[in-house]
Amino acid sequence: MIINGKSYTKKIDPLLRLIDFIRDEAKLKGTKEGCGEGECGACTVIIDGRAVNSCLVLAASVNGKEITTIEGVSQGKLHPIQEAFIEVGAVQCGYCTPGMILSTKALLDKNIDATEEEIKESISGNLCRCTGYQIMIEGIKKAQDKLKKR
Amino acid sequence: MHVKAVGEGFIRPDIYEKVQGKAKYPDDIEMEGMLYAGVKRSTIPYGRVLKTNIDEIRQMEGVICVIDYTMIPGAKCHGVILKDIPILVQDIVKRVGDCILLIVAKDKVSLKKALDQVEVEYDVYQGVFTIEDALKEGAPILGDKSNILYDIKVKTGDIEAGFKEADYIAENCYHTQMTDHAFLQTETAVAHYDDEGVLTVHVATQYPHYDREEVARCLNIQEDEVKIINETIGGAFGGREDINPQCHAALATFITKKPVKVVYSREESTISRSKRHPMEMFYKTGVKKDGKLCALKVRIYGDTGAYASWGMNVLRKAAIHATGPYVIPNVDIEAKAVYTNNPYCGAMRGFGAAQVPLAYESQMDILAEKLTMHPLKFRYMNAFDVGSQTATGQKLKSSIGIKKCIEKIADVNQMEL
Amino acid sequence: MDFYQPLCINEVKDLLVQSKFNKLLAGGTDLVLDIKRGKINPEVIIDINRIEALKDIREDHHEISIGSMVCFSQLKDNSLMNQYFHSIVLSASHMGSPQIRNMATIGGNIINKASAADIIPCLISLNAVLVLESKDSIRYINLETYFQNEDWIRKDEILTKIIISKKNVLSGYNKLGKRNSLAIARINVAVSFMIEDKIIKHMSICLGAVGRYPFRVKELEEKAIGKTVDYLFSEEPLEILEQQVYKSIKGRSSMPFKKEAIKGVYKNAVMSSGVMK
Ligand SMILES: Cc1cc2nc3c(=O)[nH]c(=O)nc-3n(C[C@H](O)[C@H](O)[C@H](O)COP(=O)(O)OP(=O)(O)OC[C@H]3O[C@@H](n4cnc5c(N)ncnc54)[C@H](O)[C@@H]3O)c2cc1C
Ligand code: FES
Ligand code: FES
């Protein structure tokens, strides 16, 4: 499979979850496990432009596909979403942050003009126990401005 | 005094790593030759362990060793105040989630297989699961001689005279539920010997210094032979005050001499960790016709679960805050922390001060209605101010914002106070 | 453990006749967790994610057919669904989370047959038909019959599509969950109507999460025929529903709550169908 543009070839157990492949085989530790059951979104990655929970995907099933993890969001320099999250301070413990940023990216890549309702909807599968979400919505709006100016 | 940081918008230094997924949480650490450890926990709330198939587990493929309480070189229990939580039980289990065996395996898969294979035979006892049952005559004793861990009284004025003065009285019972911190990063620890031979534990914790003390006690070594490294913390909210995987990881490394990682699943995290105390709060509040509070009698019972943790501090805080931010001249408060076979309760945001507002604020609304007075106005009349004295006798000298806050609310709502 | 990734349906059928304990892998949102929790332990996994033919939504003169591998995000955004089946769009939008909707498929939801599944009441109320194919047979089964007769999919079969008639119907859906997102339905109700001049010509209502499987309330459907739409908000339908829920889950602790709550969920479902317009 191809993660952040880099190709990985490996013989694996068919039951290996994508999150385990990413963390243990590809050694990319930015993807987090919070529940392992599809409930929290900490493990969110983008496959074919869509956000999915990597804890519910079998690695074997996405063989050959392109996967984006948090490490692939900032290629060389910070992505506008990351800059915006920094500027508004949308991060506390940070454990939900990678998943949150990927859900945001999946949304804005498709729909840069997303409304507040659509923004809320897009991160509704990402649990944050620290912030209370409002600050993230602000961050995402700021990211929209930045991306539009680019 | 002017403090430069207050009121300024600063960018937190850790945010750069966090938005890039580079921040290092304990589970992100890998080491050469690292083993995986995990504990078999009790599935019953109260009873005695009669037998386990430990010998069979020791023979399983991929299992490096299986540790029981006899192999702990030092203290068998830990705890922030009382040392009562077994690192591994001798035989009595007091809650679902007590630790029975610690298994060390060569990888995650072998560990899971081994944990699934453990069989435990119990003599199951009848436990107590409500405060009422725990306080009944003849209830099994879970604490030291009684089921009352802690009992505090706060009294001021003359309670009987106070109620005699009252024109209206509200008397009600309030109940709050148990809550879990559910921080997003589950408990994880990595232990190993560093280059200088110091046993080092990487963990996300609220108290590295307590952890060091507990690990040293457990292994019967000096504190300077232990190092605790606090990695990035994935939320805590009070839930990382008690020891969780620290001693287990350290013990496994101490015995195998290898780096060892312990990772909790969400399920184990929820079962094992302390909770917010559910409380039963009996409130009787008296008020005079003019709207001045005159008497308050409160009885609070906190279900502290199977172990002490911070139970006493939490109930103390509940008692101290039981009046709310209101001046009441005659007060009689009692708060008790009561043992049961439920999950143990300890620190969680607010620490006992979060439960009582349900009771005292509801009382305020009920009394305002009886007085036919606007609830905001009623609160304003009774609120603390500089110079007020609390039920515990504390004279308030500064930073009393409640009246100002109520004034703002009234302003927004364009009402007279 | 063997893992196959066939590219066409015939290949799947061939694999399914082999005698081993096999499981089809669709979105995996049920299956991966079942395996992880040790509930099932298949010898063979047949991953059907690469079969493009199962991912289409097609229209012909009379009906629309939905491929079994269509995921909930697709249902929610699809123009045909938005044009014809409002209830499906509503239920797809309220299912799981964005991530779950990107993975979870309509086929997996049906085959998993959870009592609280979101889309099944909609499909039953729209009289949907399943197409189950094996190496040597094709079966067309009405979804309601599938549940009523517990006539489950056979081990050698694959659900290929779901067919719904395009007859001009109004449809609506409502779900009561414990929170907004990622909530399994505590109760859900799907309705569909044919209305002429404010008179109900046909009504179909299906309740979910108040019994082992979703079921229709025939008594209400029959009584509604010939009445004006105002009838739907009168006391009688509410009493019928309360009785139905009471009968269906009598012994359960959730019954007292659900027999009241059904009324609100029903009203919302009817409102969402647009019958009042
Ligand atoms: C966090 C979370 C939230 C959820 N929320 C909801 C919710 O709100 N509402 C709801 O209804 N469900 C919910 N679910 C359940 C689940 O997502 C759905 O049931 C989903 O539709 C299952 O589809 P899938 O494609 O993931 O199926 P899979 O898990 O791939 O398969 C499920 C079963 O169906 C079989 N199967 C799949 N496709 C076929 C086929 N074409 N032919 C024959 N057999 C097949 C599989 O072999 C397996 O036995 C949730 C699940 C999770 C993890
Ligand atoms: S870890 Fe995958 S959703 Fe929580
Ligand atoms: S910042 Fe801690 S969970 Fe979101």
Short mmCIF file of N, CA and C in Angstrom, two decimals, chain A residues 20 23-24 27 29-37 40 42 70-71 74 78 82-83 85-87 89-98 101 127-130, chain B residues 11-12 14-16 18-25 27-30 36 108-109 179-186 232-235 237 261 265-267 348-349:
data_model
loop_
_atom_site.label_atom_id
_atom_site.label_comp_id
_atom_site.label_asym_id
_atom_site.label_seq_id
_atom_site.Cartn_x
_atom_site.Cartn_y
_atom_site.Cartn_z
N ASP A 20 -2.69 -0.84 12.94
CA ASP A 20 -1.49 -1.56 13.38
C ASP A 20 -0.42 -1.56 12.29
N ARG A 23 1.08 2.01 12.45
CA ARG A 23 1.89 2.29 13.65
C ARG A 23 3.06 1.32 13.81
N ASP A 24 2.78 0.03 13.60
CA ASP A 24 3.81 -0.97 13.92
C ASP A 24 4.69 -1.35 12.74
N LYS A 27 5.68 2.32 11.09
CA LYS A 27 6.28 3.11 12.19
C LYS A 27 5.86 4.58 12.15
N LYS A 29 3.75 7.05 13.94
CA LYS A 29 3.06 7.02 15.24
C LYS A 29 2.04 8.14 15.43
N GLY A 30 1.85 8.95 14.40
CA GLY A 30 0.91 10.06 14.55
C GLY A 30 -0.55 9.63 14.57
N THR A 31 -0.85 8.47 14.00
CA THR A 31 -2.21 7.95 14.01
C THR A 31 -2.46 7.31 15.37
N LYS A 32 -3.52 7.72 16.05
CA LYS A 32 -3.71 7.30 17.45
C LYS A 32 -4.87 6.32 17.60
N GLU A 33 -4.77 5.47 18.61
CA GLU A 33 -5.89 4.59 18.93
C GLU A 33 -6.52 5.06 20.24
N GLY A 34 -7.81 5.37 20.19
CA GLY A 34 -8.48 5.81 21.41
C GLY A 34 -9.49 4.80 21.91
N CYS A 35 -10.05 4.03 20.99
CA CYS A 35 -11.10 3.09 21.41
C CYS A 35 -10.99 1.75 20.70
N GLY A 36 -10.49 1.76 19.47
CA GLY A 36 -10.41 0.53 18.71
C GLY A 36 -11.76 0.01 18.25
N GLU A 37 -12.80 0.85 18.31
CA GLU A 37 -14.14 0.38 17.97
C GLU A 37 -14.91 1.34 17.07
N CYS A 40 -14.29 6.86 18.37
CA CYS A 40 -13.63 8.11 18.79
C CYS A 40 -12.96 8.90 17.67
N ALA A 42 -9.92 8.95 16.70
CA ALA A 42 -8.50 9.30 16.87
C ALA A 42 -7.64 8.65 15.80
N ILE A 70 -1.51 11.72 9.31
CA ILE A 70 -1.14 13.08 9.73
C ILE A 70 0.26 13.45 9.25
N GLU A 71 1.13 12.46 9.16
CA GLU A 71 2.50 12.74 8.70
C GLU A 71 2.52 13.21 7.25
N SER A 74 1.49 17.59 6.42
CA SER A 74 2.46 18.68 6.31
C SER A 74 3.65 18.18 5.50
N LEU A 78 4.04 23.35 7.34
CA LEU A 78 2.72 23.13 7.92
C LEU A 78 1.60 23.40 6.91
N GLN A 82 -3.22 23.10 9.88
CA GLN A 82 -2.37 23.02 11.07
C GLN A 82 -2.03 24.41 11.58
N GLU A 83 -1.72 25.30 10.63
CA GLU A 83 -1.41 26.68 11.04
C GLU A 83 -2.60 27.29 11.78
N PHE A 85 -5.04 25.76 13.36
CA PHE A 85 -5.22 25.12 14.68
C PHE A 85 -4.24 25.72 15.70
N ILE A 86 -3.04 26.01 15.24
CA ILE A 86 -2.03 26.60 16.13
C ILE A 86 -2.46 28.01 16.52
N GLU A 87 -2.87 28.78 15.53
CA GLU A 87 -3.18 30.18 15.80
C GLU A 87 -4.35 30.36 16.75
N GLY A 89 -5.36 28.01 18.82
CA GLY A 89 -5.13 27.20 20.02
C GLY A 89 -6.14 26.07 20.16
N ALA A 90 -6.41 25.37 19.05
CA ALA A 90 -7.45 24.34 19.05
C ALA A 90 -6.94 22.99 19.59
N VAL A 91 -5.91 23.03 20.40
CA VAL A 91 -5.31 21.78 20.86
C VAL A 91 -5.08 21.84 22.37
N GLN A 92 -5.49 20.81 23.07
CA GLN A 92 -5.07 20.70 24.48
C GLN A 92 -4.15 19.49 24.61
N CYS A 93 -4.70 18.33 24.98
CA CYS A 93 -3.79 17.19 25.15
C CYS A 93 -3.25 16.73 23.80
N GLY A 94 -3.97 16.99 22.73
CA GLY A 94 -3.46 16.70 21.40
C GLY A 94 -3.72 15.31 20.88
N TYR A 95 -4.34 14.48 21.69
CA TYR A 95 -4.50 13.09 21.26
C TYR A 95 -5.54 12.95 20.15
N CYS A 96 -6.53 13.82 20.15
CA CYS A 96 -7.55 13.78 19.10
C CYS A 96 -7.12 14.55 17.87
N THR A 97 -6.06 15.35 18.02
CA THR A 97 -5.72 16.34 17.00
C THR A 97 -5.43 15.75 15.62
N PRO A 98 -4.59 14.72 15.52
CA PRO A 98 -4.33 14.19 14.17
C PRO A 98 -5.63 13.77 13.46
N ILE A 101 -7.67 16.76 12.41
CA ILE A 101 -7.11 17.46 11.25
C ILE A 101 -7.39 16.68 9.97
N LEU A 127 -14.01 12.37 18.64
CA LEU A 127 -14.27 12.72 20.03
C LEU A 127 -13.10 13.52 20.59
N CYS A 128 -13.41 14.62 21.25
CA CYS A 128 -12.37 15.34 21.98
C CYS A 128 -12.84 15.48 23.41
N ARG A 129 -12.04 15.03 24.36
CA ARG A 129 -12.45 15.09 25.76
C ARG A 129 -11.97 16.37 26.43
N CYS A 130 -11.10 17.13 25.74
CA CYS A 130 -10.52 18.30 26.40
C CYS A 130 -11.19 19.62 26.04
N ILE B 11 0.88 31.26 22.37
CA ILE B 11 0.83 29.99 21.64
C ILE B 11 1.56 28.96 22.48
N ARG B 12 0.86 27.89 22.81
CA ARG B 12 1.50 26.91 23.68
C ARG B 12 2.64 26.21 22.94
N ASP B 14 3.89 23.26 23.02
CA ASP B 14 3.77 21.86 22.59
C ASP B 14 2.86 21.68 21.38
N ILE B 15 2.23 22.77 20.93
CA ILE B 15 1.18 22.63 19.91
C ILE B 15 1.76 22.26 18.55
N TYR B 16 3.01 22.71 18.27
CA TYR B 16 3.59 22.44 16.95
C TYR B 16 3.74 20.95 16.71
N LYS B 18 2.13 18.63 18.30
CA LYS B 18 0.83 17.96 18.37
C LYS B 18 0.07 18.03 17.05
N VAL B 19 0.08 19.17 16.38
CA VAL B 19 -0.67 19.24 15.12
C VAL B 19 -0.01 18.41 14.01
N GLN B 20 1.23 18.04 14.21
CA GLN B 20 1.91 17.23 13.18
C GLN B 20 1.94 15.76 13.54
N GLY B 21 1.32 15.41 14.65
CA GLY B 21 1.34 14.01 15.08
C GLY B 21 2.70 13.58 15.58
N LYS B 22 3.54 14.55 15.95
CA LYS B 22 4.90 14.17 16.38
C LYS B 22 5.04 14.07 17.90
N ALA B 23 4.04 14.56 18.62
CA ALA B 23 4.14 14.51 20.09
C ALA B 23 4.23 13.04 20.50
N LYS B 24 5.07 12.77 21.50
CA LYS B 24 5.31 11.37 21.87
C LYS B 24 4.49 11.00 23.10
N TYR B 25 3.51 10.15 22.91
CA TYR B 25 2.74 9.58 24.02
C TYR B 25 3.38 8.23 24.35
N ASP B 27 2.59 5.19 24.28
CA ASP B 27 2.45 4.06 23.35
C ASP B 27 3.27 4.27 22.08
N ASP B 28 3.80 5.46 21.87
CA ASP B 28 4.60 5.70 20.66
C ASP B 28 6.06 5.27 20.84
N ILE B 29 6.39 4.83 22.05
CA ILE B 29 7.77 4.43 22.32
C ILE B 29 7.97 2.97 21.95
N GLU B 30 9.03 2.72 21.20
CA GLU B 30 9.39 1.34 20.92
C GLU B 30 10.84 1.14 21.30
N TYR B 36 5.77 -7.40 25.90
CA TYR B 36 4.46 -6.83 26.21
C TYR B 36 3.89 -7.50 27.46
N LYS B 108 2.28 -8.65 21.19
CA LYS B 108 0.89 -8.35 21.54
C LYS B 108 -0.02 -9.55 21.33
N VAL B 109 0.20 -10.26 20.23
CA VAL B 109 -0.70 -11.36 19.89
C VAL B 109 -0.59 -12.48 20.93
N THR B 179 -19.15 8.82 37.16
CA THR B 179 -18.68 9.30 35.85
C THR B 179 -17.25 8.83 35.62
N ASP B 180 -16.94 8.58 34.38
CA ASP B 180 -15.59 8.17 34.02
C ASP B 180 -14.89 9.33 33.30
N HIS B 181 -13.61 9.45 33.51
CA HIS B 181 -12.85 10.54 32.87
C HIS B 181 -12.81 10.37 31.36
N ALA B 182 -12.72 9.12 30.94
CA ALA B 182 -12.67 8.81 29.51
C ALA B 182 -11.71 9.70 28.74
N PHE B 183 -10.54 9.96 29.32
CA PHE B 183 -9.53 10.68 28.53
C PHE B 183 -9.21 9.83 27.30
N LEU B 184 -8.75 10.50 26.26
CA LEU B 184 -8.71 9.80 24.97
C LEU B 184 -7.55 8.82 24.84
N GLN B 185 -6.44 9.12 25.49
CA GLN B 185 -5.29 8.20 25.39
C GLN B 185 -5.33 7.24 26.57
N THR B 186 -5.49 5.97 26.29
CA THR B 186 -5.61 5.00 27.39
C THR B 186 -4.27 4.84 28.10
N THR B 232 4.05 12.89 26.79
CA THR B 232 2.87 13.71 26.52
C THR B 232 1.65 13.00 27.11
N ILE B 233 0.78 13.80 27.75
CA ILE B 233 -0.37 13.23 28.45
C ILE B 233 -1.63 13.41 27.62
N GLY B 234 -2.27 12.30 27.28
CA GLY B 234 -3.47 12.37 26.45
C GLY B 234 -4.74 12.56 27.26
N GLY B 235 -4.79 13.64 28.02
CA GLY B 235 -5.95 13.91 28.88
C GLY B 235 -5.79 13.20 30.21
N PHE B 237 -7.69 14.66 33.73
CA PHE B 237 -8.89 15.06 34.45
C PHE B 237 -9.00 14.44 35.84
N LYS B 261 6.32 -3.12 27.66
CA LYS B 261 5.23 -2.14 27.46
C LYS B 261 3.91 -2.72 27.95
N SER B 265 -6.49 -1.43 26.74
CA SER B 265 -7.54 -1.20 25.75
C SER B 265 -8.53 -0.22 26.38
N ARG B 266 -9.43 0.31 25.60
CA ARG B 266 -10.45 1.21 26.16
C ARG B 266 -11.27 0.49 27.23
N GLU B 267 -11.54 -0.77 26.99
CA GLU B 267 -12.34 -1.52 27.95
C GLU B 267 -11.60 -1.66 29.28
N MET B 348 -11.62 13.57 40.26
CA MET B 348 -12.08 13.96 38.93
C MET B 348 -12.52 15.41 39.00
N ARG B 349 -12.02 16.17 38.04
CA ARG B 349 -12.36 17.60 37.90
C ARG B 349 -13.38 18.11 38.90
#
